[in-house]
Amino acid sequence: EFFNSLVNEMAGHLTNKVEDVEFGNNTNAIDALFGIDTTIDMKCLESEEEPVVHSTERLRRLQCKIDEDVNTLEEGIKLALTGSLEKNSSKLGRNAQWQTTQRLHRVPLYLVVQFNRFFWKLTPNSRDHTGVNCKIKKPVKFPLELDIHEFCDDDLKEVLKPARDKHTAMLVARAEKMSKGIKKDEEGDEDMEDAKELEAALNLSATNGRTAGPGVSPNFRGIYELFGVVTHKGRDSNSGHYMGWVKQGPDSWLCFDDEHPAECRDEDIKKLAGETADWHINYMAYYRVKID
């Protein structure tokens, strides 16, 4: 695919340090900005004595797998991060069924998610006995803000915890003030001091200065905001029309239809979830780190 070819080519060239891009342990700017480190646990379903096999994998995008039970982006990501396979079991002395569970360990500034809408369908009864390129048109809702917490491993959840606790505490404090009838512009210096003390206390619980990924703020709590979408209109990947939708500001987007850009709003983006091949359907979603 074009995305894979593009990032692979760019990764081979963007190996020098770039201003304002924190490389971390990465060797190129593409992995620094888009790289996702994951942990994988492989468990034998037929033997409790078989030890769990641990491994890691580097990704540059997440997959949204689509089946009859998937209705949202979150459900599709969760499905794509789990799987099964047949593999030899040393305890059983034969092949057995194993379950794989993949979790996010370190995340980037920019998170790319692909909707798996195209597949190859075999047609053994056809004249050429080859197959046909098909498209899944089922609607899959995708959020304007994506919370990745449920996809993280325990280590990353621990890194995100201080910022999430801080945000929860602020919401609780705000709700308490509203219940007392205190408006925001009526808050005094005492309230501001309390807020500063709360923030300082929560910051002390941070995990040794670790962050969720290269260049990611310690205040990141696992929320990404949607800023770009690529859609496809048509019945298979070999035909149809691709379009880009880019966020310009709050409730403000630009739709790029070749040389005919047009303004649109959040409500227009939500309509890209799918259903008919004759309308624009989400194919790639681009998210970026959101800091409150």
XYZ file of C-alpha atoms in Angstrom:
292
model
C 0.000 0.000 0.000
C 0.981 3.596 -0.530
C 1.212 4.437 3.194
C 3.590 1.536 3.883
C 5.769 2.394 0.887
C 5.860 6.073 1.832
C 6.836 5.660 5.492
C 9.360 2.928 4.703
C 11.055 5.129 2.116
C 11.046 8.181 4.378
C 12.368 6.179 7.335
C 15.405 5.234 5.260
C 16.229 8.861 4.533
C 15.192 10.803 7.667
C 17.948 9.416 9.872
C 19.550 12.710 10.873
C 18.369 14.542 13.960
C 15.590 16.993 13.199
C 14.893 20.143 15.181
C 11.826 19.850 17.448
C 11.633 16.067 16.897
C 12.714 13.979 19.882
C 14.152 10.701 18.582
C 14.397 8.863 21.903
C 15.783 5.386 21.100
C 14.615 5.599 17.478
C 16.990 5.812 14.536
C 14.767 7.878 12.231
C 12.138 10.621 12.400
C 9.306 8.388 11.125
C 9.568 5.973 14.044
C 10.029 8.907 16.423
C 6.742 10.458 15.257
C 4.661 7.391 14.314
C 6.348 4.368 15.936
C 4.284 2.218 18.319
C 6.073 -0.235 20.602
C 3.905 -3.177 21.653
C 4.195 -6.176 23.945
C 2.751 -9.547 22.979
C 1.718 -12.358 25.330
C 1.143 -15.773 23.770
C -0.730 -18.251 25.967
C -1.437 -21.921 25.279
C -5.168 -22.588 25.600
C -4.757 -26.343 26.041
C -2.156 -26.517 28.804
C -1.873 -24.463 31.991
C 1.652 -25.799 32.456
C 2.884 -24.207 29.239
C 4.630 -20.919 30.120
C 3.393 -17.693 28.547
C 5.639 -16.551 25.701
C 6.508 -12.846 25.747
C 7.684 -10.810 22.755
C 7.677 -7.266 21.351
C 6.782 -5.698 18.006
C 7.210 -2.262 16.449
C 4.246 -0.869 14.476
C 3.729 2.344 12.534
C -0.061 2.160 12.556
C -2.880 0.342 14.293
C -5.440 -1.797 12.505
C -9.206 -1.593 12.899
C -10.423 -5.084 12.077
C -14.048 -5.242 10.916
C -16.448 -8.143 11.382
C -20.159 -8.521 12.093
C -19.698 -7.593 15.769
C -17.556 -4.474 15.257
C -19.458 -1.184 15.280
C -16.828 1.256 16.586
C -13.161 2.015 16.018
C -12.367 0.964 19.587
C -13.963 -2.456 19.073
C -12.045 -2.922 15.821
C -8.691 -2.044 17.403
C -9.359 -4.404 20.304
C -10.197 -7.203 17.880
C -7.047 -6.574 15.822
C -4.853 -6.729 18.949
C -6.014 -10.259 19.796
C -5.644 -13.426 17.772
C -5.116 -17.182 17.782
C -2.776 -19.602 16.076
C -1.690 -23.221 16.081
C 1.772 -23.739 17.535
C 3.810 -26.512 19.064
C 3.456 -27.063 22.802
C 6.516 -28.559 24.495
C 4.399 -29.688 27.438
C 1.860 -31.501 25.246
C 4.342 -32.721 22.670
C 2.096 -31.665 19.781
C 0.588 -28.640 18.096
C -1.986 -26.789 20.180
C -4.132 -23.663 20.046
C -2.539 -20.474 21.372
C -4.044 -17.047 22.038
C -2.090 -13.860 21.405
C -2.758 -10.578 23.193
C -0.967 -7.452 21.995
C -0.817 -4.260 24.046
C 0.651 -0.774 23.552
C 3.885 -0.210 25.472
C 5.064 3.138 24.090
C 3.041 5.442 21.854
C 3.905 8.290 19.441
C 2.847 11.886 18.977
C 0.818 10.854 15.933
C -1.313 7.711 15.859
C -2.453 6.279 12.524
C -5.334 3.790 12.352
C -6.294 1.869 9.219
C -9.790 0.470 8.734
C -9.444 -3.004 7.180
C -12.169 -2.523 4.573
C -10.688 -4.407 1.612
C -10.298 -8.161 1.294
C -9.828 -10.828 -1.366
C -12.771 -13.162 -1.882
C -12.126 -16.481 -3.583
C -14.457 -17.385 -6.455
C -13.777 -21.082 -7.202
C -16.868 -21.335 -9.416
C -15.884 -18.444 -11.641
C -14.353 -18.835 -15.073
C -10.840 -17.825 -14.053
C -11.073 -19.390 -10.529
C -9.068 -16.533 -9.042
C -11.144 -14.199 -6.909
C -12.474 -10.694 -6.576
C -11.405 -7.612 -4.626
C -14.203 -6.723 -2.174
C -14.945 -3.834 0.155
C -16.585 -3.921 3.593
C -19.122 -1.098 3.617
C -20.358 -1.666 7.176
C -20.544 1.548 9.270
C -17.771 1.832 11.865
C -18.085 4.895 14.077
C -14.853 6.641 15.011
C -14.446 9.218 17.815
C -13.173 12.759 17.514
C -11.202 11.929 20.684
C -9.733 8.453 21.170
C -8.842 7.088 24.622
C -6.165 4.385 24.242
C -6.050 3.364 27.931
C -7.759 -0.015 27.455
C -5.206 -0.979 24.771
C -2.145 -0.255 26.955
C -0.015 -2.733 28.877
C 0.392 -2.343 32.635
C 3.637 -0.401 32.288
C 2.114 2.254 30.018
C -1.003 2.466 32.187
C 1.276 3.263 35.118
C 2.930 6.049 33.112
C -0.471 7.533 32.214
C -1.894 7.234 35.734
C -0.635 10.549 37.231
C -2.109 12.618 34.393
C -5.387 10.660 34.473
C -5.626 11.027 38.265
C -4.925 14.732 37.956
C -7.658 15.162 35.344
C -10.160 13.201 37.444
C -9.349 15.266 40.539
C -9.864 18.493 38.586
C -13.241 17.280 37.308
C -14.312 16.309 40.838
C -13.213 19.679 42.234
C -15.052 21.504 39.445
C -18.213 19.487 40.066
C -18.079 20.239 43.797
C -17.790 23.960 43.131
C -20.694 23.855 40.705
C -22.806 22.036 43.287
C -22.076 24.897 45.697
C -23.088 27.449 43.075
C -19.584 28.843 42.641
C -18.951 30.182 39.171
C -15.543 30.006 37.538
C -15.030 33.766 37.610
C -15.876 33.783 41.339
C -13.062 31.431 42.319
C -10.635 33.151 44.654
C -6.912 32.985 45.297
C -7.519 30.224 47.843
C -9.017 27.979 45.167
C -6.077 28.671 42.886
C -3.645 27.731 45.647
C -5.567 24.514 46.310
C -5.359 23.668 42.614
C -1.595 24.295 42.570
C -1.078 22.121 45.651
C -3.157 19.331 44.094
C -1.185 19.506 40.864
C 2.133 19.434 42.718
C 1.060 16.413 44.780
C -0.035 14.503 41.700
C 3.148 15.380 39.847
C 5.157 13.804 42.674
C 3.500 10.485 41.852
C 4.908 10.536 38.318
C 6.959 7.471 37.385
C 10.586 8.616 37.479
C 10.140 11.132 34.681
C 9.072 8.506 32.150
C 6.682 9.555 29.414
C 4.366 7.591 27.117
C 6.742 8.058 24.168
C 9.332 10.326 22.492
C 8.284 13.968 22.699
C 5.047 13.138 24.512
C 4.232 15.462 27.410
C 4.159 14.050 30.968
C 0.634 15.523 31.130
C -0.589 13.186 28.403
C -3.384 11.016 29.807
C -3.932 8.734 26.834
C -6.281 10.917 24.777
C -5.703 11.494 21.066
C -7.666 13.976 18.948
C -8.644 13.307 15.352
C -7.038 15.729 12.891
C -7.150 13.907 9.555
C -9.165 11.301 7.660
C -8.671 9.566 4.310
C -11.868 8.220 2.759
C -12.658 5.957 -0.162
C -15.710 6.106 -2.393
C -16.222 3.041 -4.575
C -16.705 -0.726 -4.508
C -13.101 -2.013 -4.466
C -9.545 -0.802 -3.866
C -8.682 -0.786 -7.565
C -11.255 1.854 -8.433
C -13.181 4.696 -6.864
C -12.056 7.985 -5.392
C -9.892 8.841 -2.377
C -10.311 12.131 -0.506
C -8.603 13.852 2.429
C -10.234 15.667 5.357
C -8.005 17.871 7.538
C -8.866 19.665 10.757
C -8.254 23.430 10.743
C -9.553 24.330 14.210
C -12.456 23.745 16.606
C -15.377 22.374 14.557
C -13.578 23.450 11.380
C -12.334 21.078 8.644
C -11.251 21.227 5.023
C -12.237 18.503 2.567
C -9.736 18.031 -0.270
C -11.486 16.643 -3.352
C -8.720 16.965 -5.943
C -8.572 20.667 -6.859
C -11.887 21.438 -5.132
C -11.358 22.053 -1.383
C -14.461 22.715 0.699
C -15.125 23.679 4.308
C -16.937 21.262 6.616
C -17.626 20.666 10.304
C -17.376 17.928 12.921
C -20.847 16.653 12.061
C -19.718 16.093 8.456
C -16.710 14.064 9.629
C -18.930 11.799 11.736
C -20.916 10.927 8.592
C -17.829 9.231 7.114
C -18.440 6.084 9.195
C -19.646 4.107 6.172
C -22.682 2.138 4.992
C -22.806 2.627 1.250
C -20.070 2.354 -1.384
C -21.536 5.381 -3.139
C -20.541 7.657 -0.246
C -17.191 8.527 1.322
C -16.162 5.856 3.858
C -13.389 6.110 6.453
C -10.237 4.240 5.468
C -7.404 5.939 7.395
C -7.749 7.989 10.580
C -4.988 10.260 11.858
C -4.858 11.185 15.538
C -2.466 13.389 17.512
C -1.673 13.679 21.204
C -4.166 15.886 23.046
C -3.049 17.834 26.110
C -5.742 19.483 28.238
